[in-house]
Amino acid sequence: MGFLTGKRALIVGLASDRSIAFGICEAMRREGADIAITYVGERFRERVIELAAKVDSTLVYDMDVSSDDSIANTFSALGTQWDSLDILVHSVAFAPREALTGGYTAATSREAFRVAHDISSYSLTAIARAAQPLMQGRQGAIVTMTYLGAVKSIPSYNVMGVAKASLEASVRFLAADLGPTGTRVNAISAGPIKTLAAAGIPGFRKMLGHVAAVNPLRRNVTQDDVGNAAAFLCSDLAAGITGEVLYVDGGYSSVGMSFAGSDES
Ligand code: 0WD
């Protein structure tokens, strides 16, 4: 029996089989959770329905997290299928492409700042609120996806790093607010993984190579690594953990200096 048996999980942010969200779906299903999925944009619908079938799910919703109506409609549709929810996964981020190109100062317009924060940060609070009626009294868990750019500058990550800092602060405020109702809130800070969203970051391939060359595990992390950590964080095995950012990055963030290869010679 898996350690999520009997739990219901809503996974927000599936775009392709490479999405981190899909790794999370697979790990949670393997551990026994029932899965519902959201995506954004009709053009993804058929693809997401096929992916949902791989985790035995038929509950698939088109939800734009920048729209309160879309969020409300999705949770009301989900509520007709499920009378409770144990797990909410937020795996969504967006910034206008031009904001991720060039230096931070020149690239960060007011509008790009607004959009990045709305979709990549505020949306966690919006969906956490919408999920509350279904999560009441469930000892549930919310997990979101963040990146090292929240706490350190990273080339080209620009305003997305500032939005991730806001997202990580939101995790702490949500954890404090929702803890007394039984809901835990955590983030996973993943190392770079090649996905559709990552493809929008200039130099991403270089980033992958650098991280794999110098982190303690000498490899990039995978969707499975992140999926397994998310499954753990949303399970009763992690019942004492909330308001935390868990690094799943092969140890990259723990190193002050490291040379490529196996030693310093
Ligand atoms: O290296 C990486 N891939 C890392 C990703 C390292 C560390 C963290 N992350 C984070 C991302 O910042 C994001 O928060 O993980 C999360 C998932 O990202 P992903 O799996 O790398 O990317 P992807 O498969 O593209 O999923 C992100 C999705 C969007 O994909 P597209 O490619 O269409 O931008 O976020 C969703 C969408 O499915 N999304 C939205 N969902 C609802 N409403 C919206 C929206 N308005 N905008 C984007």
mmCIF file of C-alpha atoms and ligand atoms in Angstrom:
data_model
loop_
_atom_site.group_PDB
_atom_site.id
_atom_site.type_symbol
_atom_site.label_atom_id
_atom_site.label_comp_id
_atom_site.label_asym_id
_atom_site.label_seq_id
_atom_site.Cartn_x
_atom_site.Cartn_y
_atom_site.Cartn_z
ATOM 1 C CA MET A 1 0.000 0.000 0.000
ATOM 2 C CA GLY A 2 1.395 3.416 -0.983
ATOM 3 C CA PHE A 3 1.896 6.187 1.562
ATOM 4 C CA LEU A 4 -0.708 8.414 -0.155
ATOM 5 C CA THR A 5 -3.446 5.790 -0.317
ATOM 6 C CA GLY A 6 -6.852 7.351 0.279
ATOM 7 C CA LYS A 7 -5.676 10.889 -0.508
ATOM 8 C CA ARG A 8 -6.988 13.135 -3.264
ATOM 9 C CA ALA A 9 -4.538 15.423 -5.048
ATOM 10 C CA LEU A 10 -5.166 18.363 -7.383
ATOM 11 C CA ILE A 11 -2.117 19.096 -9.525
ATOM 12 C CA VAL A 12 -2.066 22.589 -11.052
ATOM 13 C CA GLY A 13 0.272 23.304 -13.976
ATOM 14 C CA LEU A 14 0.570 20.367 -16.347
ATOM 15 C CA ALA A 15 1.810 21.383 -19.799
ATOM 16 C CA SER A 16 3.627 18.297 -21.139
ATOM 17 C CA ASP A 17 5.083 14.947 -20.112
ATOM 18 C CA ARG A 18 8.254 16.869 -19.260
ATOM 19 C CA SER A 19 6.494 19.158 -16.787
ATOM 20 C CA ILE A 20 7.631 18.827 -13.208
ATOM 21 C CA ALA A 21 3.911 18.515 -12.487
ATOM 22 C CA PHE A 22 3.840 15.252 -14.430
ATOM 23 C CA GLY A 23 6.658 13.790 -12.322
ATOM 24 C CA ILE A 24 4.610 14.755 -9.285
ATOM 25 C CA CYS A 25 1.443 13.142 -10.745
ATOM 26 C CA GLU A 26 3.322 9.892 -11.380
ATOM 27 C CA ALA A 27 4.926 9.729 -7.933
ATOM 28 C CA MET A 28 1.690 10.550 -6.138
ATOM 29 C CA ARG A 29 -0.296 8.020 -8.176
ATOM 30 C CA ARG A 30 2.333 5.352 -7.517
ATOM 31 C CA GLU A 31 1.867 6.010 -3.790
ATOM 32 C CA GLY A 32 -1.886 5.557 -4.096
ATOM 33 C CA ALA A 33 -3.332 9.078 -4.447
ATOM 34 C CA ASP A 34 -6.278 9.847 -6.699
ATOM 35 C CA ILE A 35 -5.334 12.618 -9.107
ATOM 36 C CA ALA A 36 -7.096 15.608 -10.684
ATOM 37 C CA ILE A 37 -5.204 17.886 -13.056
ATOM 38 C CA THR A 38 -5.418 21.445 -14.354
ATOM 39 C CA TYR A 39 -3.736 22.929 -17.397
ATOM 40 C CA VAL A 40 -4.163 26.238 -19.197
ATOM 41 C CA GLY A 41 -5.250 26.721 -22.806
ATOM 42 C CA GLU A 42 -7.501 24.613 -25.025
ATOM 43 C CA ARG A 43 -4.588 23.626 -27.260
ATOM 44 C CA PHE A 44 -3.171 21.492 -24.443
ATOM 45 C CA ARG A 45 -6.441 19.708 -23.711
ATOM 46 C CA GLU A 46 -5.992 16.505 -25.725
ATOM 47 C CA ARG A 47 -2.395 16.098 -24.596
ATOM 48 C CA VAL A 48 -3.312 16.587 -20.937
ATOM 49 C CA ILE A 49 -6.229 14.137 -21.157
ATOM 50 C CA GLU A 50 -3.787 11.518 -22.477
ATOM 51 C CA LEU A 51 -1.310 12.249 -19.689
ATOM 52 C CA ALA A 52 -4.093 12.137 -17.101
ATOM 53 C CA ALA A 53 -5.056 8.659 -18.306
ATOM 54 C CA LYS A 54 -1.509 7.503 -17.501
ATOM 55 C CA VAL A 55 -2.188 8.304 -13.852
ATOM 56 C CA ASP A 56 -5.723 6.849 -13.989
ATOM 57 C CA SER A 57 -7.364 10.269 -13.916
ATOM 58 C CA THR A 58 -10.332 11.592 -15.860
ATOM 59 C CA LEU A 59 -10.611 14.795 -13.842
ATOM 60 C CA VAL A 60 -9.023 17.409 -16.111
ATOM 61 C CA TYR A 61 -9.785 21.139 -15.959
ATOM 62 C CA ASP A 62 -8.709 24.191 -17.963
ATOM 63 C CA MET A 63 -7.806 26.728 -15.250
ATOM 64 C CA ASP A 64 -6.090 30.068 -15.811
ATOM 65 C CA VAL A 65 -4.642 31.041 -12.436
ATOM 66 C CA SER A 66 -4.646 34.723 -13.407
ATOM 67 C CA SER A 67 -8.468 34.675 -13.472
ATOM 68 C CA ASP A 68 -10.544 34.489 -10.278
ATOM 69 C CA ASP A 69 -13.531 33.300 -12.323
ATOM 70 C CA SER A 70 -11.541 30.481 -13.861
ATOM 71 C CA ILE A 71 -10.318 29.398 -10.418
ATOM 72 C CA ALA A 72 -13.833 29.554 -8.960
ATOM 73 C CA ASN A 73 -15.296 27.567 -11.879
ATOM 74 C CA THR A 74 -12.640 24.884 -11.564
ATOM 75 C CA PHE A 75 -13.110 24.362 -7.846
ATOM 76 C CA SER A 76 -16.855 24.307 -8.197
ATOM 77 C CA ALA A 77 -16.564 21.669 -10.974
ATOM 78 C CA LEU A 78 -14.110 19.651 -8.870
ATOM 79 C CA GLY A 79 -16.503 19.912 -5.928
ATOM 80 C CA THR A 80 -19.167 18.055 -7.921
ATOM 81 C CA GLN A 81 -16.748 15.096 -8.246
ATOM 82 C CA TRP A 82 -14.879 15.177 -4.929
ATOM 83 C CA ASP A 83 -16.300 16.197 -1.546
ATOM 84 C CA SER A 84 -12.811 16.690 -0.097
ATOM 85 C CA LEU A 85 -9.227 17.445 -1.108
ATOM 86 C CA ASP A 86 -6.015 16.446 0.713
ATOM 87 C CA ILE A 87 -3.254 17.727 -1.562
ATOM 88 C CA LEU A 88 -2.863 20.842 -3.688
ATOM 89 C CA VAL A 89 0.207 21.150 -5.930
ATOM 90 C CA HIS A 90 1.054 24.534 -7.486
ATOM 91 C CA SER A 91 3.512 24.090 -10.366
ATOM 92 C CA VAL A 92 2.937 27.258 -12.352
ATOM 93 C CA ALA A 93 5.124 30.163 -13.389
ATOM 94 C CA PHE A 94 5.196 32.734 -16.153
ATOM 95 C CA ALA A 95 7.035 35.934 -17.050
ATOM 96 C CA PRO A 96 7.029 37.732 -20.395
ATOM 97 C CA ARG A 97 9.934 36.443 -22.459
ATOM 98 C CA GLU A 98 11.534 39.873 -22.860
ATOM 99 C CA ALA A 99 11.839 40.124 -19.070
ATOM 100 C CA LEU A 100 14.050 37.033 -19.088
ATOM 101 C CA THR A 101 16.427 38.425 -21.691
ATOM 102 C CA GLY A 102 19.365 40.694 -20.895
ATOM 103 C CA GLY A 103 20.142 42.491 -17.679
ATOM 104 C CA TYR A 104 17.586 42.778 -14.853
ATOM 105 C CA THR A 105 17.509 46.575 -14.700
ATOM 106 C CA ALA A 106 16.723 47.153 -18.366
ATOM 107 C CA ALA A 107 14.466 44.104 -18.806
ATOM 108 C CA THR A 108 12.104 44.603 -15.887
ATOM 109 C CA SER A 109 9.120 46.703 -16.977
ATOM 110 C CA ARG A 110 6.255 47.487 -14.602
ATOM 111 C CA GLU A 111 3.987 45.214 -16.647
ATOM 112 C CA ALA A 112 6.430 42.278 -16.665
ATOM 113 C CA PHE A 113 6.855 42.659 -12.908
ATOM 114 C CA ARG A 114 3.076 42.617 -12.430
ATOM 115 C CA VAL A 115 2.453 39.622 -14.677
ATOM 116 C CA ALA A 116 5.307 37.569 -13.214
ATOM 117 C CA HIS A 117 4.123 38.183 -9.668
ATOM 118 C CA ASP A 118 0.459 37.620 -10.481
ATOM 119 C CA ILE A 119 0.892 34.270 -12.240
ATOM 120 C CA SER A 120 3.950 32.922 -10.454
ATOM 121 C CA SER A 121 3.310 34.076 -6.888
ATOM 122 C CA TYR A 122 -0.142 35.475 -6.124
ATOM 123 C CA SER A 123 -1.782 32.468 -7.772
ATOM 124 C CA LEU A 124 -0.634 30.224 -4.912
ATOM 125 C CA THR A 125 -2.605 32.283 -2.420
ATOM 126 C CA ALA A 126 -5.594 32.453 -4.775
ATOM 127 C CA ILE A 127 -5.822 28.688 -5.242
ATOM 128 C CA ALA A 128 -5.045 27.953 -1.586
ATOM 129 C CA ARG A 129 -8.063 30.092 -0.663
ATOM 130 C CA ALA A 130 -10.276 28.459 -3.274
ATOM 131 C CA ALA A 131 -9.261 25.012 -2.012
ATOM 132 C CA GLN A 132 -10.040 25.738 1.636
ATOM 133 C CA PRO A 133 -13.660 24.518 1.666
ATOM 134 C CA LEU A 134 -12.585 21.126 0.265
ATOM 135 C CA MET A 135 -9.450 20.893 2.458
ATOM 136 C CA GLN A 136 -11.156 21.701 5.767
ATOM 137 C CA GLY A 137 -10.482 19.100 8.447
ATOM 138 C CA ARG A 138 -8.331 16.905 6.163
ATOM 139 C CA GLN A 139 -4.796 17.311 7.571
ATOM 140 C CA GLY A 140 -3.962 18.367 4.030
ATOM 141 C CA ALA A 141 -0.862 19.698 2.341
ATOM 142 C CA ILE A 142 -0.031 22.340 -0.248
ATOM 143 C CA VAL A 143 3.246 22.362 -2.140
ATOM 144 C CA THR A 144 4.627 24.867 -4.654
ATOM 145 C CA MET A 145 7.676 24.910 -6.900
ATOM 146 C CA THR A 146 10.416 27.475 -6.471
ATOM 147 C CA TYR A 147 14.007 28.025 -7.574
ATOM 148 C CA LEU A 148 17.322 29.236 -6.190
ATOM 149 C CA GLY A 149 16.755 32.545 -8.014
ATOM 150 C CA ALA A 150 14.513 33.464 -5.050
ATOM 151 C CA VAL A 151 17.521 33.851 -2.783
ATOM 152 C CA LYS A 152 20.514 34.352 -5.132
ATOM 153 C CA SER A 153 20.894 36.240 -8.405
ATOM 154 C CA ILE A 154 21.004 33.952 -11.458
ATOM 155 C CA PRO A 155 21.787 35.167 -15.009
ATOM 156 C CA SER A 156 18.595 35.909 -17.037
ATOM 157 C CA TYR A 157 16.261 34.611 -14.317
ATOM 158 C CA ASN A 158 15.600 38.284 -13.544
ATOM 159 C CA VAL A 159 12.090 39.172 -12.391
ATOM 160 C CA MET A 160 11.208 35.510 -12.024
ATOM 161 C CA GLY A 161 13.657 35.371 -9.118
ATOM 162 C CA VAL A 162 11.908 38.305 -7.465
ATOM 163 C CA ALA A 163 8.538 36.582 -7.985
ATOM 164 C CA LYS A 164 9.931 33.353 -6.495
ATOM 165 C CA ALA A 165 11.097 35.305 -3.420
ATOM 166 C CA SER A 166 7.526 36.540 -3.062
ATOM 167 C CA LEU A 167 6.263 32.976 -3.558
ATOM 168 C CA GLU A 168 8.545 31.655 -0.799
ATOM 169 C CA ALA A 169 7.365 34.405 1.568
ATOM 170 C CA SER A 170 3.771 33.464 0.693
ATOM 171 C CA VAL A 171 4.534 29.884 1.720
ATOM 172 C CA ARG A 172 5.510 31.094 5.194
ATOM 173 C CA PHE A 173 2.432 33.316 5.597
ATOM 174 C CA LEU A 174 0.072 30.631 4.269
ATOM 175 C CA ALA A 175 1.677 28.044 6.562
ATOM 176 C CA ALA A 176 1.111 30.293 9.582
ATOM 177 C CA ASP A 177 -2.444 31.062 8.557
ATOM 178 C CA LEU A 178 -3.582 27.587 7.524
ATOM 179 C CA GLY A 179 -1.625 25.504 10.049
ATOM 180 C CA PRO A 180 -4.306 25.810 12.738
ATOM 181 C CA THR A 181 -6.851 24.387 10.248
ATOM 182 C CA GLY A 182 -4.607 21.361 9.670
ATOM 183 C CA THR A 183 -3.158 22.353 6.296
ATOM 184 C CA ARG A 184 0.632 22.352 5.823
ATOM 185 C CA VAL A 185 2.275 24.555 3.165
ATOM 186 C CA ASN A 186 5.772 23.980 1.768
ATOM 187 C CA ALA A 187 7.887 24.678 -1.294
ATOM 188 C CA ILE A 188 10.362 22.577 -3.239
ATOM 189 C CA SER A 189 13.322 24.443 -4.689
ATOM 190 C CA ALA A 190 14.291 22.266 -7.639
ATOM 191 C CA GLY A 191 17.519 22.276 -9.569
ATOM 192 C CA PRO A 192 17.182 23.001 -13.299
ATOM 193 C CA ILE A 193 15.200 20.461 -15.352
ATOM 194 C CA LYS A 194 14.547 20.745 -19.084
ATOM 195 C CA THR A 195 10.833 21.591 -19.494
ATOM 196 C CA LEU A 196 8.756 23.934 -21.700
ATOM 197 C CA ALA A 197 9.010 26.777 -19.169
ATOM 198 C CA ALA A 198 12.766 26.277 -18.776
ATOM 199 C CA ALA A 199 13.234 26.511 -22.542
ATOM 200 C CA GLY A 200 12.257 30.205 -22.251
ATOM 201 C CA ILE A 201 15.312 31.008 -20.128
ATOM 202 C CA PRO A 202 18.292 32.004 -22.274
ATOM 203 C CA GLY A 203 21.395 29.908 -21.567
ATOM 204 C CA PHE A 204 19.373 27.191 -19.859
ATOM 205 C CA ARG A 205 21.413 24.409 -21.424
ATOM 206 C CA LYS A 206 24.592 26.010 -20.101
ATOM 207 C CA MET A 207 22.979 26.170 -16.688
ATOM 208 C CA LEU A 208 22.226 22.428 -16.778
ATOM 209 C CA GLY A 209 25.838 21.639 -17.687
ATOM 210 C CA HIS A 210 27.275 23.898 -14.999
ATOM 211 C CA VAL A 211 25.071 22.530 -12.236
ATOM 212 C CA ALA A 212 25.795 18.911 -13.147
ATOM 213 C CA ALA A 213 29.536 19.651 -13.216
ATOM 214 C CA VAL A 214 29.804 21.228 -9.778
ATOM 215 C CA ASN A 215 26.991 20.054 -7.485
ATOM 216 C CA PRO A 216 27.796 17.370 -4.899
ATOM 217 C CA LEU A 217 25.874 14.627 -6.754
ATOM 218 C CA ARG A 218 27.501 15.595 -10.103
ATOM 219 C CA ARG A 219 24.215 15.207 -11.994
ATOM 220 C CA ASN A 220 21.073 17.170 -12.734
ATOM 221 C CA VAL A 221 17.963 16.304 -10.784
ATOM 222 C CA THR A 222 15.035 14.632 -12.539
ATOM 223 C CA GLN A 223 11.274 14.916 -12.544
ATOM 224 C CA ASP A 224 11.258 11.722 -10.487
ATOM 225 C CA ASP A 225 13.525 13.255 -7.829
ATOM 226 C CA VAL A 226 11.151 16.205 -7.488
ATOM 227 C CA GLY A 227 8.011 14.054 -7.760
ATOM 228 C CA ASN A 228 9.175 11.782 -4.955
ATOM 229 C CA ALA A 229 10.019 14.734 -2.702
ATOM 230 C CA ALA A 230 6.600 16.287 -3.378
ATOM 231 C CA ALA A 231 4.863 12.990 -2.598
ATOM 232 C CA PHE A 232 6.766 12.795 0.695
ATOM 233 C CA LEU A 233 6.033 16.429 1.644
ATOM 234 C CA CYS A 234 2.316 15.947 0.973
ATOM 235 C CA SER A 235 2.128 12.683 2.915
ATOM 236 C CA ASP A 236 1.594 12.039 6.613
ATOM 237 C CA LEU A 237 5.298 11.101 6.766
ATOM 238 C CA ALA A 238 5.946 14.866 6.670
ATOM 239 C CA ALA A 239 3.248 15.712 9.229
ATOM 240 C CA GLY A 240 5.625 17.933 11.219
ATOM 241 C CA ILE A 241 6.919 19.991 8.292
ATOM 242 C CA THR A 242 5.357 23.294 7.254
ATOM 243 C CA GLY A 243 6.525 26.728 6.085
ATOM 244 C CA GLU A 244 9.663 25.059 4.689
ATOM 245 C CA VAL A 245 11.619 25.301 1.437
ATOM 246 C CA LEU A 246 13.078 21.879 0.624
ATOM 247 C CA TYR A 247 15.989 21.971 -1.840
ATOM 248 C CA VAL A 248 15.941 19.133 -4.376
ATOM 249 C CA ASP A 249 18.972 20.277 -6.320
ATOM 250 C CA GLY A 250 21.695 17.676 -5.897
ATOM 251 C CA GLY A 251 23.090 19.866 -3.133
ATOM 252 C CA TYR A 252 23.963 22.780 -5.458
ATOM 253 C CA SER A 253 22.654 25.434 -3.056
ATOM 254 C CA SER A 254 24.727 24.052 -0.184
ATOM 255 C CA VAL A 255 28.088 24.611 -1.853
ATOM 256 C CA GLY A 256 30.097 27.816 -1.453
ATOM 257 C CA MET A 257 32.665 26.844 -4.079
ATOM 258 C CA SER A 258 33.199 23.757 -6.177
ATOM 259 C CA PHE A 259 35.374 22.819 -9.158
ATOM 260 C CA ALA A 260 34.109 20.735 -12.062
ATOM 261 C CA GLY A 261 35.235 17.104 -11.959
ATOM 262 C CA SER A 262 35.841 14.848 -8.999
ATOM 263 C CA ASP A 263 38.528 16.829 -7.149
ATOM 264 C CA GLU A 264 40.244 20.208 -7.186
ATOM 265 C CA SER A 265 43.316 19.121 -9.117
HETATM 266 O O1 0WD B 1 14.234 23.898 -14.192
HETATM 267 C C1 0WD B 1 13.025 23.930 -14.025
HETATM 268 N N1 0WD B 1 12.209 23.467 -14.945
HETATM 269 C C2 0WD B 1 12.488 24.451 -12.744
HETATM 270 C C3 0WD B 1 11.165 24.784 -12.641
HETATM 271 C C4 0WD B 1 13.427 24.612 -11.613
HETATM 272 C C5 0WD B 1 12.803 25.099 -10.414
HETATM 273 C C6 0WD B 1 11.482 25.430 -10.360
HETATM 274 N N2 0WD B 1 10.683 25.285 -11.465
HETATM 275 C C7 0WD B 1 9.277 25.648 -11.336
HETATM 276 C C8 0WD B 1 8.768 26.635 -12.352
HETATM 277 O O2 0WD B 1 9.169 27.943 -12.063
HETATM 278 C C9 0WD B 1 7.262 26.435 -12.175
HETATM 279 O O3 0WD B 1 6.829 27.114 -11.013
HETATM 280 O O4 0WD B 1 8.464 24.520 -11.488
HETATM 281 C C10 0WD B 1 7.170 24.932 -11.908
HETATM 282 C C11 0WD B 1 6.767 24.093 -13.117
HETATM 283 O O5 0WD B 1 7.595 24.414 -14.196
HETATM 284 P P1 0WD B 1 8.042 23.405 -15.338
HETATM 285 O O6 0WD B 1 7.528 22.050 -15.065
HETATM 286 O O7 0WD B 1 9.489 23.634 -15.535
HETATM 287 O O8 0WD B 1 7.370 24.038 -16.613
HETATM 288 P P2 0WD B 1 6.135 23.688 -17.555
HETATM 289 O O9 0WD B 1 6.064 22.255 -17.859
HETATM 290 O O10 0WD B 1 6.246 24.620 -18.740
HETATM 291 O O11 0WD B 1 4.931 24.145 -16.654
HETATM 292 C C12 0WD B 1 4.728 25.470 -16.244
HETATM 293 C C13 0WD B 1 3.326 25.770 -16.572
HETATM 294 C C14 0WD B 1 2.971 26.384 -17.903
HETATM 295 O O12 0WD B 1 3.550 25.906 -18.923
HETATM 296 P P3 0WD B 1 3.823 26.831 -20.261
HETATM 297 O O13 0WD B 1 4.945 26.052 -20.839
HETATM 298 O O14 0WD B 1 2.560 26.807 -21.025
HETATM 299 O O15 0WD B 1 4.246 28.228 -19.835
HETATM 300 O O16 0WD B 1 2.728 26.776 -15.835
HETATM 301 C C15 0WD B 1 1.434 26.859 -16.362
HETATM 302 C C16 0WD B 1 1.479 26.301 -17.753
HETATM 303 O O17 0WD B 1 0.907 25.052 -17.776
HETATM 304 N N3 0WD B 1 0.928 28.202 -16.473
HETATM 305 C C17 0WD B 1 -0.296 28.503 -16.051
HETATM 306 N N4 0WD B 1 -1.237 27.747 -15.469
HETATM 307 C C18 0WD B 1 -2.396 28.335 -15.189
HETATM 308 N N5 0WD B 1 -2.648 29.620 -15.435
HETATM 309 C C19 0WD B 1 -0.472 29.853 -16.347
HETATM 310 C C20 0WD B 1 -1.717 30.415 -16.014
HETATM 311 N N6 0WD B 1 -2.009 31.707 -16.244
HETATM 312 N N7 0WD B 1 0.661 30.333 -16.949
HETATM 313 C C21 0WD B 1 1.519 29.306 -17.002
#
